[in-house]
């Protein structure tokens, strides 16, 4: 069975595609992986930011506000 890829609902056999089409599929896979990596980094940064904001709130709760 040949390797296939589904694009916009249509199945294509990889060995029948042009070199350029196969290269673009590789490029799409690489960029999808990079997007996933960046989304994971963003989630880490957002979690850290929330933690810092909570830590600041705890410290501010201890402080007297300036009148």
PDB file of N, CA, C and O in Angstrom:
ATOM      1  N   UNK A   1       0.846  -1.179   0.000  1.00  0.00           N
ATOM      2  CA  UNK A   1       0.000   0.000   0.000  1.00  0.00           C
ATOM      3  C   UNK A   1       0.889   1.240   0.000  1.00  0.00           C
ATOM      4  O   UNK A   1       1.836   1.349   0.769  1.00  0.00           O
ATOM      5  N   UNK A   2       0.602   2.158  -0.881  1.00  0.00           N
ATOM      6  CA  UNK A   2       1.391   3.384  -1.004  1.00  0.00           C
ATOM      7  C   UNK A   2       1.062   4.334   0.141  1.00  0.00           C
ATOM      8  O   UNK A   2      -0.049   4.331   0.674  1.00  0.00           O
ATOM      9  N   UNK A   3       2.051   5.151   0.490  1.00  0.00           N
ATOM     10  CA  UNK A   3       1.801   6.193   1.485  1.00  0.00           C
ATOM     11  C   UNK A   3       0.925   7.256   0.859  1.00  0.00           C
ATOM     12  O   UNK A   3       1.130   7.674  -0.279  1.00  0.00           O
ATOM     13  N   UNK A   4      -0.074   7.672   1.617  1.00  0.00           N
ATOM     14  CA  UNK A   4      -0.980   8.698   1.117  1.00  0.00           C
ATOM     15  C   UNK A   4      -1.040   9.853   2.103  1.00  0.00           C
ATOM     16  O   UNK A   4      -0.697   9.719   3.274  1.00  0.00           O
ATOM     17  N   UNK A   5      -1.496  10.979   1.589  1.00  0.00           N
ATOM     18  CA  UNK A   5      -1.719  12.155   2.414  1.00  0.00           C
ATOM     19  C   UNK A   5      -3.087  12.714   2.030  1.00  0.00           C
ATOM     20  O   UNK A   5      -3.482  12.665   0.867  1.00  0.00           O
ATOM     21  N   UNK A   6      -3.824  13.191   3.034  1.00  0.00           N
ATOM     22  CA  UNK A   6      -5.137  13.766   2.764  1.00  0.00           C
ATOM     23  C   UNK A   6      -5.005  15.275   2.876  1.00  0.00           C
ATOM     24  O   UNK A   6      -4.562  15.804   3.903  1.00  0.00           O
ATOM     25  N   UNK A   7      -5.367  15.962   1.804  1.00  0.00           N
ATOM     26  CA  UNK A   7      -5.308  17.419   1.763  1.00  0.00           C
ATOM     27  C   UNK A   7      -6.652  17.921   1.263  1.00  0.00           C
ATOM     28  O   UNK A   7      -7.110  17.529   0.178  1.00  0.00           O
ATOM     29  N   UNK A   8      -7.270  18.757   2.101  1.00  0.00           N
ATOM     30  CA  UNK A   8      -8.589  19.313   1.778  1.00  0.00           C
ATOM     31  C   UNK A   8      -9.578  18.229   1.366  1.00  0.00           C
ATOM     32  O   UNK A   8     -10.308  18.357   0.385  1.00  0.00           O
ATOM     33  N   UNK A   9      -9.555  17.130   2.109  1.00  0.00           N
ATOM     34  CA  UNK A   9     -10.515  16.068   1.899  1.00  0.00           C
ATOM     35  C   UNK A   9     -10.210  15.104   0.763  1.00  0.00           C
ATOM     36  O   UNK A   9     -10.988  14.201   0.510  1.00  0.00           O
ATOM     37  N   UNK A  10      -9.076  15.294   0.094  1.00  0.00           N
ATOM     38  CA  UNK A  10      -8.719  14.408  -1.014  1.00  0.00           C
ATOM     39  C   UNK A  10      -7.452  13.642  -0.656  1.00  0.00           C
ATOM     40  O   UNK A  10      -6.526  14.199  -0.080  1.00  0.00           O
ATOM     41  N   UNK A  11      -7.437  12.365  -1.002  1.00  0.00           N
ATOM     42  CA  UNK A  11      -6.267  11.521  -0.761  1.00  0.00           C
ATOM     43  C   UNK A  11      -5.334  11.557  -1.965  1.00  0.00           C
ATOM     44  O   UNK A  11      -5.787  11.457  -3.107  1.00  0.00           O
ATOM     45  N   UNK A  12      -4.042  11.690  -1.686  1.00  0.00           N
ATOM     46  CA  UNK A  12      -3.019  11.698  -2.739  1.00  0.00           C
ATOM     47  C   UNK A  12      -1.951  10.684  -2.378  1.00  0.00           C
ATOM     48  O   UNK A  12      -1.553  10.577  -1.215  1.00  0.00           O
ATOM     49  N   UNK A  13      -1.482   9.933  -3.353  1.00  0.00           N
ATOM     50  CA  UNK A  13      -0.357   9.032  -3.140  1.00  0.00           C
ATOM     51  C   UNK A  13       0.918   9.859  -3.225  1.00  0.00           C
ATOM     52  O   UNK A  13       1.139  10.581  -4.205  1.00  0.00           O
ATOM     53  N   UNK A  14       1.739   9.748  -2.195  1.00  0.00           N
ATOM     54  CA  UNK A  14       2.938  10.575  -2.128  1.00  0.00           C
ATOM     55  C   UNK A  14       3.875  10.338  -3.304  1.00  0.00           C
ATOM     56  O   UNK A  14       4.466  11.289  -3.834  1.00  0.00           O
ATOM     57  N   UNK A  15       3.981   9.079  -3.735  1.00  0.00           N
ATOM     58  CA  UNK A  15       4.939   8.794  -4.807  1.00  0.00           C
ATOM     59  C   UNK A  15       4.483   9.304  -6.175  1.00  0.00           C
ATOM     60  O   UNK A  15       5.252   9.293  -7.139  1.00  0.00           O
ATOM     61  N   UNK A  16       3.238   9.801  -6.253  1.00  0.00           N
ATOM     62  CA  UNK A  16       2.775  10.372  -7.522  1.00  0.00           C
ATOM     63  C   UNK A  16       2.890  11.894  -7.538  1.00  0.00           C
ATOM     64  O   UNK A  16       2.677  12.515  -8.573  1.00  0.00           O
ATOM     65  N   UNK A  17       3.215  12.484  -6.399  1.00  0.00           N
ATOM     66  CA  UNK A  17       3.324  13.938  -6.316  1.00  0.00           C
ATOM     67  C   UNK A  17       4.689  14.407  -6.792  1.00  0.00           C
ATOM     68  O   UNK A  17       5.680  13.674  -6.712  1.00  0.00           O
ATOM     69  N   UNK A  18       4.738  15.626  -7.242  1.00  0.00           N
ATOM     70  CA  UNK A  18       6.007  16.205  -7.682  1.00  0.00           C
ATOM     71  C   UNK A  18       6.943  16.385  -6.486  1.00  0.00           C
ATOM     72  O   UNK A  18       6.504  16.393  -5.322  1.00  0.00           O
ATOM     73  N   UNK A  19       8.224  16.543  -6.791  1.00  0.00           N
ATOM     74  CA  UNK A  19       9.198  16.808  -5.728  1.00  0.00           C
ATOM     75  C   UNK A  19       8.821  18.075  -4.970  1.00  0.00           C
ATOM     76  O   UNK A  19       8.935  18.134  -3.745  1.00  0.00           O
ATOM     77  N   UNK A  20       8.367  19.076  -5.711  1.00  0.00           N
ATOM     78  CA  UNK A  20       7.992  20.333  -5.072  1.00  0.00           C
ATOM     79  C   UNK A  20       6.798  20.142  -4.143  1.00  0.00           C
ATOM     80  O   UNK A  20       6.778  20.677  -3.030  1.00  0.00           O
ATOM     81  N   UNK A  21       5.804  19.384  -4.562  1.00  0.00           N
ATOM     82  CA  UNK A  21       4.635  19.127  -3.705  1.00  0.00           C
ATOM     83  C   UNK A  21       5.051  18.387  -2.441  1.00  0.00           C
ATOM     84  O   UNK A  21       4.600  18.734  -1.342  1.00  0.00           O
ATOM     85  N   UNK A  22       5.911  17.385  -2.577  1.00  0.00           N
ATOM     86  CA  UNK A  22       6.392  16.642  -1.399  1.00  0.00           C
ATOM     87  C   UNK A  22       7.193  17.568  -0.483  1.00  0.00           C
ATOM     88  O   UNK A  22       7.079  17.478   0.743  1.00  0.00           O
ATOM     89  N   UNK A  23       7.990  18.464  -1.066  1.00  0.00           N
ATOM     90  CA  UNK A  23       8.763  19.419  -0.260  1.00  0.00           C
ATOM     91  C   UNK A  23       7.826  20.339   0.518  1.00  0.00           C
ATOM     92  O   UNK A  23       8.088  20.656   1.692  1.00  0.00           O
ATOM     93  N   UNK A  24       6.724  20.754  -0.116  1.00  0.00           N
ATOM     94  CA  UNK A  24       5.780  21.628   0.575  1.00  0.00           C
ATOM     95  C   UNK A  24       5.080  20.891   1.717  1.00  0.00           C
ATOM     96  O   UNK A  24       4.786  21.485   2.759  1.00  0.00           O
ATOM     97  N   UNK A  25       4.828  19.601   1.538  1.00  0.00           N
ATOM     98  CA  UNK A  25       4.244  18.797   2.619  1.00  0.00           C
ATOM     99  C   UNK A  25       5.212  18.730   3.793  1.00  0.00           C
ATOM    100  O   UNK A  25       4.816  18.887   4.954  1.00  0.00           O
ATOM    101  N   UNK A  26       6.490  18.531   3.495  1.00  0.00           N
ATOM    102  CA  UNK A  26       7.507  18.533   4.558  1.00  0.00           C
ATOM    103  C   UNK A  26       7.517  19.887   5.255  1.00  0.00           C
ATOM    104  O   UNK A  26       7.545  19.966   6.491  1.00  0.00           O
ATOM    105  N   UNK A  27       7.483  20.959   4.479  1.00  0.00           N
ATOM    106  CA  UNK A  27       7.481  22.307   5.058  1.00  0.00           C
ATOM    107  C   UNK A  27       6.271  22.518   5.961  1.00  0.00           C
ATOM    108  O   UNK A  27       6.387  23.106   7.049  1.00  0.00           O
ATOM    109  N   UNK A  28       5.111  22.047   5.526  1.00  0.00           N
ATOM    110  CA  UNK A  28       3.916  22.160   6.359  1.00  0.00           C
ATOM    111  C   UNK A  28       4.075  21.391   7.663  1.00  0.00           C
ATOM    112  O   UNK A  28       3.700  21.885   8.740  1.00  0.00           O
ATOM    113  N   UNK A  29       4.617  20.188   7.589  1.00  0.00           N
ATOM    114  CA  UNK A  29       4.820  19.390   8.806  1.00  0.00           C
ATOM    115  C   UNK A  29       5.787  20.081   9.761  1.00  0.00           C
ATOM    116  O   UNK A  29       5.547  20.118  10.975  1.00  0.00           O
ATOM    117  N   UNK A  30       6.868  20.625   9.227  1.00  0.00           N
ATOM    118  CA  UNK A  30       7.852  21.316  10.065  1.00  0.00           C
ATOM    119  C   UNK A  30       7.226  22.537  10.726  1.00  0.00           C
ATOM    120  O   UNK A  30       7.411  22.771  11.924  1.00  0.00           O
ATOM    121  N   UNK A  31       6.479  23.319   9.943  1.00  0.00           N
ATOM    122  CA  UNK A  31       5.870  24.507  10.539  1.00  0.00           C
ATOM    123  C   UNK A  31       4.774  24.144  11.537  1.00  0.00           C
ATOM    124  O   UNK A  31       4.632  24.827  12.559  1.00  0.00           O
ATOM    125  N   UNK A  32       4.033  23.077  11.294  1.00  0.00           N
ATOM    126  CA  UNK A  32       3.043  22.623  12.284  1.00  0.00           C
ATOM    127  C   UNK A  32       3.731  22.244  13.595  1.00  0.00           C
ATOM    128  O   UNK A  32       3.232  22.565  14.687  1.00  0.00           O
ATOM    129  N   UNK A  33       4.876  21.573  13.501  1.00  0.00           N
ATOM    130  CA  UNK A  33       5.628  21.209  14.704  1.00  0.00           C
ATOM    131  C   UNK A  33       6.139  22.448  15.428  1.00  0.00           C
ATOM    132  O   UNK A  33       6.102  22.518  16.662  1.00  0.00           O
ATOM    133  N   UNK A  34       6.597  23.431  14.673  1.00  0.00           N
ATOM    134  CA  UNK A  34       7.091  24.672  15.284  1.00  0.00           C
ATOM    135  C   UNK A  34       5.963  25.434  15.954  1.00  0.00           C
ATOM    136  O   UNK A  34       6.130  25.976  17.053  1.00  0.00           O
ATOM    137  N   UNK A  35       4.805  25.482  15.326  1.00  0.00           N
ATOM    138  CA  UNK A  35       3.644  26.133  15.934  1.00  0.00           C
ATOM    139  C   UNK A  35       3.284  25.437  17.244  1.00  0.00           C
ATOM    140  O   UNK A  35       3.020  26.099  18.257  1.00  0.00           O
ATOM    141  N   UNK A  36       3.285  24.116  17.255  1.00  0.00           N
ATOM    142  CA  UNK A  36       2.972  23.370  18.480  1.00  0.00           C
ATOM    143  C   UNK A  36       4.008  23.658  19.567  1.00  0.00           C
ATOM    144  O   UNK A  36       3.654  23.838  20.737  1.00  0.00           O
ATOM    145  N   UNK A  37       5.282  23.740  19.180  1.00  0.00           N
ATOM    146  CA  UNK A  37       6.345  24.040  20.150  1.00  0.00           C
ATOM    147  C   UNK A  37       6.153  25.441  20.732  1.00  0.00           C
ATOM    148  O   UNK A  37       6.243  25.641  21.947  1.00  0.00           O
ATOM    149  N   UNK A  38       5.845  26.401  19.880  1.00  0.00           N
ATOM    150  CA  UNK A  38       5.633  27.773  20.340  1.00  0.00           C
ATOM    151  C   UNK A  38       4.391  27.885  21.211  1.00  0.00           C
ATOM    152  O   UNK A  38       4.384  28.637  22.201  1.00  0.00           O
ATOM    153  N   UNK A  39       3.345  27.133  20.884  1.00  0.00           N
ATOM    154  CA  UNK A  39       2.143  27.145  21.718  1.00  0.00           C
ATOM    155  C   UNK A  39       2.447  26.583  23.102  1.00  0.00           C
ATOM    156  O   UNK A  39       1.932  27.094  24.108  1.00  0.00           O
ATOM    157  N   UNK A  40       3.291  25.552  23.158  1.00  0.00           N
ATOM    158  CA  UNK A  40       3.687  24.985  24.453  1.00  0.00           C
ATOM    159  C   UNK A  40       4.498  26.010  25.238  1.00  0.00           C
ATOM    160  O   UNK A  40       4.296  26.175  26.451  1.00  0.00           O
ATOM    161  N   UNK A  41       5.409  26.707  24.566  1.00  0.00           N
ATOM    162  CA  UNK A  41       6.193  27.747  25.242  1.00  0.00           C
ATOM    163  C   UNK A  41       5.295  28.861  25.755  1.00  0.00           C
ATOM    164  O   UNK A  41       5.496  29.371  26.862  1.00  0.00           O
ATOM    165  N   UNK A  42       4.311  29.255  24.955  1.00  0.00           N
ATOM    166  CA  UNK A  42       3.374  30.290  25.375  1.00  0.00           C
ATOM    167  C   UNK A  42       2.601  29.836  26.608  1.00  0.00           C
ATOM    168  O   UNK A  42       2.406  30.614  27.547  1.00  0.00           O
ATOM    169  N   UNK A  43       2.157  28.593  26.630  1.00  0.00           N
ATOM    170  CA  UNK A  43       1.432  28.072  27.790  1.00  0.00           C
ATOM    171  C   UNK A  43       2.313  28.112  29.041  1.00  0.00           C
ATOM    172  O   UNK A  43       1.844  28.474  30.129  1.00  0.00           O
ATOM    173  N   UNK A  44       3.588  27.772  28.889  1.00  0.00           N
ATOM    174  CA  UNK A  44       4.519  27.833  30.016  1.00  0.00           C
ATOM    175  C   UNK A  44       4.654  29.270  30.502  1.00  0.00           C
ATOM    176  O   UNK A  44       4.594  29.547  31.709  1.00  0.00           O
ATOM    177  N   UNK A  45       4.837  30.212  29.567  1.00  0.00           N
ATOM    178  CA  UNK A  45       4.988  31.615  29.933  1.00  0.00           C
ATOM    179  C   UNK A  45       3.721  32.157  30.592  1.00  0.00           C
ATOM    180  O   UNK A  45       3.792  32.914  31.569  1.00  0.00           O
ATOM    181  N   UNK A  46       2.555  31.772  30.093  1.00  0.00           N
ATOM    182  CA  UNK A  46       1.300  32.238  30.684  1.00  0.00           C
ATOM    183  C   UNK A  46       1.119  31.689  32.091  1.00  0.00           C
ATOM    184  O   UNK A  46       0.638  32.396  32.981  1.00  0.00           O
ATOM    185  N   UNK A  47       1.522  30.435  32.299  1.00  0.00           N
ATOM    186  CA  UNK A  47       1.439  29.839  33.632  1.00  0.00           C
ATOM    187  C   UNK A  47       2.379  30.550  34.591  1.00  0.00           C
ATOM    188  O   UNK A  47       2.004  30.864  35.733  1.00  0.00           O
ATOM    189  N   UNK A  48       3.596  30.833  34.135  1.00  0.00           N
ATOM    190  CA  UNK A  48       4.563  31.552  34.967  1.00  0.00           C
ATOM    191  C   UNK A  48       4.043  32.944  35.299  1.00  0.00           C
ATOM    192  O   UNK A  48       4.141  33.401  36.444  1.00  0.00           O
ATOM    193  N   UNK A  49       3.484  33.628  34.316  1.00  0.00           N
ATOM    194  CA  UNK A  49       2.972  34.975  34.554  1.00  0.00           C
ATOM    195  C   UNK A  49       1.863  34.965  35.600  1.00  0.00           C
ATOM    196  O   UNK A  49       1.812  35.813  36.489  1.00  0.00           O
ATOM    197  N   UNK A  50       0.959  33.999  35.489  1.00  0.00           N
ATOM    198  CA  UNK A  50      -0.125  33.899  36.467  1.00  0.00           C
ATOM    199  C   UNK A  50       0.426  33.653  37.860  1.00  0.00           C
ATOM    200  O   UNK A  50      -0.065  34.225  38.842  1.00  0.00           O
ATOM    201  N   UNK A  51       1.460  32.832  37.949  1.00  0.00           N
ATOM    202  CA  UNK A  51       2.089  32.557  39.243  1.00  0.00           C
ATOM    203  C   UNK A  51       2.725  33.818  39.820  1.00  0.00           C
ATOM    204  O   UNK A  51       2.586  34.117  41.014  1.00  0.00           O
ATOM    205  N   UNK A  52       3.420  34.576  38.973  1.00  0.00           N
ATOM    206  CA  UNK A  52       4.028  35.830  39.432  1.00  0.00           C
ATOM    207  C   UNK A  52       2.957  36.827  39.873  1.00  0.00           C
ATOM    208  O   UNK A  52       3.124  37.528  40.882  1.00  0.00           O
ATOM    209  N   UNK A  53       1.873  36.898  39.142  1.00  0.00           N
ATOM    210  CA  UNK A  53       0.786  37.810  39.502  1.00  0.00           C
ATOM    211  C   UNK A  53       0.165  37.408  40.838  1.00  0.00           C
ATOM    212  O   UNK A  53      -0.141  38.276  41.670  1.00  0.00           O
ATOM    213  N   UNK A  54       0.007  36.120  41.063  1.00  0.00           N
ATOM    214  CA  UNK A  54      -0.525  35.643  42.346  1.00  0.00           C
ATOM    215  C   UNK A  54       0.434  35.951  43.479  1.00  0.00           C
ATOM    216  O   UNK A  54       0.010  36.362  44.570  1.00  0.00           O
ATOM    217  N   UNK A  55       1.730  35.764  43.237  1.00  0.00           N
ATOM    218  CA  UNK A  55       2.724  36.066  44.265  1.00  0.00           C
ATOM    219  C   UNK A  55       2.710  37.560  44.588  1.00  0.00           C
ATOM    220  O   UNK A  55       2.801  37.957  45.764  1.00  0.00           O
ATOM    221  N   UNK A  56       2.587  38.400  43.577  1.00  0.00           N
ATOM    222  CA  UNK A  56       2.508  39.845  43.809  1.00  0.00           C
ATOM    223  C   UNK A  56       1.264  40.191  44.602  1.00  0.00           C
ATOM    224  O   UNK A  56       1.319  40.995  45.547  1.00  0.00           O
ATOM    225  N   UNK A  57       0.138  39.590  44.269  1.00  0.00           N
ATOM    226  CA  UNK A  57      -1.098  39.869  44.996  1.00  0.00           C
ATOM    227  C   UNK A  57      -0.944  39.519  46.469  1.00  0.00           C
ATOM    228  O   UNK A  57      -1.366  40.290  47.342  1.00  0.00           O
ATOM    229  N   UNK A  58      -0.324  38.386  46.765  1.00  0.00           N
ATOM    230  CA  UNK A  58      -0.097  38.008  48.167  1.00  0.00           C
ATOM    231  C   UNK A  58       0.765  39.034  48.879  1.00  0.00           C
ATOM    232  O   UNK A  58       0.503  39.382  50.037  1.00  0.00           O
ATOM    233  N   UNK A  59       1.789  39.529  48.217  1.00  0.00           N
ATOM    234  CA  UNK A  59       2.655  40.535  48.817  1.00  0.00           C
ATOM    235  C   UNK A  59       1.913  41.848  49.003  1.00  0.00           C
ATOM    236  O   UNK A  59       2.068  42.520  50.028  1.00  0.00           O
ATOM    237  N   UNK A  60       1.116  42.234  48.025  1.00  0.00           N
ATOM    238  CA  UNK A  60       0.368  43.491  48.148  1.00  0.00           C
ATOM    239  C   UNK A  60      -0.688  43.423  49.235  1.00  0.00           C
ATOM    240  O   UNK A  60      -1.002  44.429  49.879  1.00  0.00           O
ATOM    241  N   UNK A  61      -1.249  42.241  49.457  1.00  0.00           N
ATOM    242  CA  UNK A  61      -2.230  42.073  50.532  1.00  0.00           C
ATOM    243  C   UNK A  61      -1.599  42.323  51.891  1.00  0.00           C
ATOM    244  O   UNK A  61      -2.286  42.734  52.837  1.00  0.00           O
ATOM    245  N   UNK A  62      -0.284  42.116  52.013  1.00  0.00           N
ATOM    246  CA  UNK A  62       0.430  42.345  53.269  1.00  0.00           C
ATOM    247  C   UNK A  62       0.797  43.823  53.462  1.00  0.00           C
ATOM    248  O   UNK A  62       1.045  44.256  54.560  1.00  0.00           O
ATOM    249  N   UNK A  63       0.853  44.558  52.364  1.00  0.00           N
ATOM    250  CA  UNK A  63       1.312  45.931  52.413  1.00  0.00           C
ATOM    251  C   UNK A  63       0.169  46.893  52.678  1.00  0.00           C
ATOM    252  O   UNK A  63      -0.994  46.624  52.358  1.00  0.00           O
ATOM    253  N   UNK A  64       0.509  48.013  53.305  1.00  0.00           N
ATOM    254  CA  UNK A  64      -0.467  49.077  53.521  1.00  0.00           C
ATOM    255  C   UNK A  64      -0.513  49.956  52.284  1.00  0.00           C
ATOM    256  O   UNK A  64       0.534  50.391  51.785  1.00  0.00           O
ATOM    257  N   UNK A  65      -1.695  50.192  51.738  1.00  0.00           N
ATOM    258  CA  UNK A  65      -1.776  51.073  50.575  1.00  0.00           C
ATOM    259  C   UNK A  65      -1.405  52.502  50.955  1.00  0.00           C
ATOM    260  O   UNK A  65      -1.668  52.950  52.067  1.00  0.00           O
ATOM    261  N   UNK A  66      -0.801  53.209  50.035  1.00  0.00           N
ATOM    262  CA  UNK A  66      -0.433  54.605  50.266  1.00  0.00           C
ATOM    263  C   UNK A  66      -1.683  55.460  50.097  1.00  0.00           C
ATOM    264  O   UNK A  66      -2.412  55.319  49.133  1.00  0.00           O
ATOM    265  N   UNK A  67      -1.905  56.331  51.037  1.00  0.00           N
ATOM    266  CA  UNK A  67      -3.093  57.182  50.994  1.00  0.00           C
ATOM    267  C   UNK A  67      -2.881  58.410  50.182  1.00  0.00           C
ATOM    268  O   UNK A  67      -2.051  59.119  50.101  1.00  0.00           O
TER     269      UNK A  67
END
